[in-house]
Short mmCIF file of C-alpha atoms in Angstrom, two decimals:
data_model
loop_
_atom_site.label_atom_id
_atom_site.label_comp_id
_atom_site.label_asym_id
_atom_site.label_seq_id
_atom_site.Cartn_x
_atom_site.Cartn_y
_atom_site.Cartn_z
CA UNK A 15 71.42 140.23 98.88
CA UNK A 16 71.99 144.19 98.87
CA UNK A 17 75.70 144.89 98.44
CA UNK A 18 77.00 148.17 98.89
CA UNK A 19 80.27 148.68 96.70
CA UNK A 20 82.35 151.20 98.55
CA UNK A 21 84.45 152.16 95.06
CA UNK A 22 81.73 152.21 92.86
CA UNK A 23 79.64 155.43 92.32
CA UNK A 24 76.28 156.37 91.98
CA UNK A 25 76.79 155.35 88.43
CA UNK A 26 77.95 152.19 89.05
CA UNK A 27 81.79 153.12 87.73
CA UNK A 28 85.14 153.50 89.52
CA UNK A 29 85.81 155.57 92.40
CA UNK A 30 88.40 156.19 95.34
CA UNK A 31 86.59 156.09 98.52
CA UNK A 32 86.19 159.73 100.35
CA UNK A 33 88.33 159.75 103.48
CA UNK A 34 87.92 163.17 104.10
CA UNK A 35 86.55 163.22 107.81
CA UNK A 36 88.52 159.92 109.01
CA UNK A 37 90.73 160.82 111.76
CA UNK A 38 94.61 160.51 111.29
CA UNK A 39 96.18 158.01 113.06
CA UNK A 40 99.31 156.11 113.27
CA UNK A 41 99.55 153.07 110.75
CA UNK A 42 101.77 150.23 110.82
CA UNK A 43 101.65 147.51 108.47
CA UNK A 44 103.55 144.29 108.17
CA UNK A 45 103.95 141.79 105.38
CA UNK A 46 105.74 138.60 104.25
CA UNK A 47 106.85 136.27 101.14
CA UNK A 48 109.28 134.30 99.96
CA UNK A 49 110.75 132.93 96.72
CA UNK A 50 111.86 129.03 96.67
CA UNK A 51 114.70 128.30 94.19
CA UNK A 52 117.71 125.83 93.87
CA UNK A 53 120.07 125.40 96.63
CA UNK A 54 122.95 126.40 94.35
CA UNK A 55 121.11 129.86 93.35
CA UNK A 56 120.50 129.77 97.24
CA UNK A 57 123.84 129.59 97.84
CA UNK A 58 124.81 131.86 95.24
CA UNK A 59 123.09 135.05 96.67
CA UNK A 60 124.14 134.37 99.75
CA UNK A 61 127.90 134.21 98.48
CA UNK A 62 127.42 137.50 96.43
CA UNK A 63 128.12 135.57 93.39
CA UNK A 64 125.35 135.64 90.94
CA UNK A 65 126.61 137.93 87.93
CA UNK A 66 124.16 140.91 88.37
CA UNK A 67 124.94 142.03 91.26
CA UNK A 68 124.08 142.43 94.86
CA UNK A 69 120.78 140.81 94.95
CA UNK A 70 119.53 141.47 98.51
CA UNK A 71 120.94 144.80 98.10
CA UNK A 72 118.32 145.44 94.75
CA UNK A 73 115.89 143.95 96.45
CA UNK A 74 116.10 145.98 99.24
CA UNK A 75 115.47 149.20 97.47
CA UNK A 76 113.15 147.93 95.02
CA UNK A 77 110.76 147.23 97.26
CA UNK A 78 111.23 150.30 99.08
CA UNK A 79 110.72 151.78 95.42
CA UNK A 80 107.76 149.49 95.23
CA UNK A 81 106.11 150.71 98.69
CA UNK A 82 106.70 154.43 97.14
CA UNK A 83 104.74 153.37 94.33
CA UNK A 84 101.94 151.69 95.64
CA UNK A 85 99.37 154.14 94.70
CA UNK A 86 100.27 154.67 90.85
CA UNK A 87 100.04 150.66 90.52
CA UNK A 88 96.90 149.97 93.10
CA UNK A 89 93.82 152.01 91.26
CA UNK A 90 92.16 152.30 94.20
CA UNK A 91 95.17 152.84 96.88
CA UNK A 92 95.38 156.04 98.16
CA UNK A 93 98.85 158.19 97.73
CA UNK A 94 100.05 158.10 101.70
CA UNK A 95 102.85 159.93 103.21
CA UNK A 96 104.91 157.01 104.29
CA UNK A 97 107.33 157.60 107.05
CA UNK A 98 108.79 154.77 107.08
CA UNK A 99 109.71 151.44 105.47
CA UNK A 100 112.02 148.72 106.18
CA UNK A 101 112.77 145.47 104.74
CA UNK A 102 114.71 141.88 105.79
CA UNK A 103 115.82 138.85 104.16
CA UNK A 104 116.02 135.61 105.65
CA UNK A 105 117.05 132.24 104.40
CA UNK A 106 115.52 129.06 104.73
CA UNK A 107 118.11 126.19 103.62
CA UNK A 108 115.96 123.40 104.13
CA UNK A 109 113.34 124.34 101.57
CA UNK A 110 115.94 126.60 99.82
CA UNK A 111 113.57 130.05 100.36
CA UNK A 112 114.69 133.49 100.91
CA UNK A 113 111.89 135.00 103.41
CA UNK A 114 110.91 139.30 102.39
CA UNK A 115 109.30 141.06 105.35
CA UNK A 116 108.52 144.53 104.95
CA UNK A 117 107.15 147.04 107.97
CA UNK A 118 105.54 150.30 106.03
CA UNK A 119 104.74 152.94 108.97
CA UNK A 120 102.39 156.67 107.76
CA UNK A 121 100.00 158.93 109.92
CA UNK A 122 97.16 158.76 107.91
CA UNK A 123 93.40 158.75 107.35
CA UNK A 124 93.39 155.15 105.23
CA UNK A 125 95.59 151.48 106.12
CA UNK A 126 99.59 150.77 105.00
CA UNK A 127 98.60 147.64 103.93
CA UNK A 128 98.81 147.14 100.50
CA UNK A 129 102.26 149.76 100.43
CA UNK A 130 103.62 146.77 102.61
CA UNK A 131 102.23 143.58 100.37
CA UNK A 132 103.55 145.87 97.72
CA UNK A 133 107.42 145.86 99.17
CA UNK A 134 107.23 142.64 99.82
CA UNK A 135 106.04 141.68 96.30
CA UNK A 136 108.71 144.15 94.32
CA UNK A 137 111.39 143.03 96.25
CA UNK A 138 110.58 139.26 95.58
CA UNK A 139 110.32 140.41 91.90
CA UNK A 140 113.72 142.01 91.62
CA UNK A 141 115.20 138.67 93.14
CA UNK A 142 113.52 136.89 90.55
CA UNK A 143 114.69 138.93 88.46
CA UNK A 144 118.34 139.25 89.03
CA UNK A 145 118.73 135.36 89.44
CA UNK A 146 116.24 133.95 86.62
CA UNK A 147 119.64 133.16 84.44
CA UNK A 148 120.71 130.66 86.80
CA UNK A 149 117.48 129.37 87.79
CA UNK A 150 114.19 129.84 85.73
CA UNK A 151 111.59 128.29 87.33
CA UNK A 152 112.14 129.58 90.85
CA UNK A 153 108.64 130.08 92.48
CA UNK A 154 107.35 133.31 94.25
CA UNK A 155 104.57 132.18 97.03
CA UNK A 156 103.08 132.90 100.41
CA UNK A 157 102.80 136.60 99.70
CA UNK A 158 100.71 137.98 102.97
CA UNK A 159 99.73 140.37 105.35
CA UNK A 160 101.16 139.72 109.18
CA UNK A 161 99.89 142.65 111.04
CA UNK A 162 98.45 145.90 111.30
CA UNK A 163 97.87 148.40 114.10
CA UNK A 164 95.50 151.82 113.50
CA UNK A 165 92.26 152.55 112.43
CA UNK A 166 89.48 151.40 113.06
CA UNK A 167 90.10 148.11 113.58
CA UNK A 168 92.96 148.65 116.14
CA UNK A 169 96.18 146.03 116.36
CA UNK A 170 95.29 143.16 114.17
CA UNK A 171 97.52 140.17 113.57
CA UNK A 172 97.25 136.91 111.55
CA UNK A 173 95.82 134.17 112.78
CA UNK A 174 93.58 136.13 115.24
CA UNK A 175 89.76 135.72 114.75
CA UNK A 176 90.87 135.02 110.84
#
């Protein structure tokens, strides 16, 4: 089987891809997770009670933060100009979940994608984070891409020829 590794050199090491003579277009990624924990530490954030502080607040501009970032923490990401990025919370009290979904928008030559997993994924993180005294063994899952539109591959979304 003859592979060709796109981020590998002629030497066989580490590279970033050239995107030199891709076109620019517009780039829209979209991305979800959740965290499940007790329905007290549920509650809790939702009453603005838990002792840190506001946690949806934190979360919301760590993952912004975190979508900034992307590219020092992703060896391979490219930095992008991101133009925009926005991030919800939902709640889920029957399975006690808090729901991150993150839209990361650029004009650029390379895919949003990972600069939206990334939000997603900080954001989750700094809940844990700011509500692991009350509740230890809360459990980050179902971190995913929903959608993307630009590029090559045009408007995709989950569940659609995957």
């Amino acid at each position: 089987m003859n592979m060709d590794f796109t981020h590998l050199n002629e030497e066989g090491r580490a590279r970033m891809v050239d995107i030199t003579q891709k076109n620019d277009t517009n780039r829209v990624a979209v991305a979800q997770g959740k965290i499940r924990m007790q329905p007290a530490t549920l509650q809790a954030i939702q009453n603005g009670v838990i002792k840190k502080g506001d946690v949806l607040a934190v979360a919301q501009v760590a993952g912004i933060m975190g979508a900034k970032h992307t590219a020092t923490l992703i060896p391979m990401c490219h930095p992008l100009n991101l133009t925009s990025v926005d991030i919800n919370f939902s709640f889920n009290q029957e399975n006690s979940e808090v729901i991150v979904k993150s839209w990361a928008k650029t004009t650029g030559k390379t895919g949003i994608e990972m600069e939206a997993i990334t939000a997603v994924s900080i954001a989750l993180l700094t809940i844990y984070d700011m509500c692991k005294a009350v509740d230890r063994w809360m459990e980050i899952v179902e971190i995913k891409l929903l959608e993307k539109n630009g590029g090559k591959s045009g408007h995709v979304l989950r569940g659609e020829n995957s």
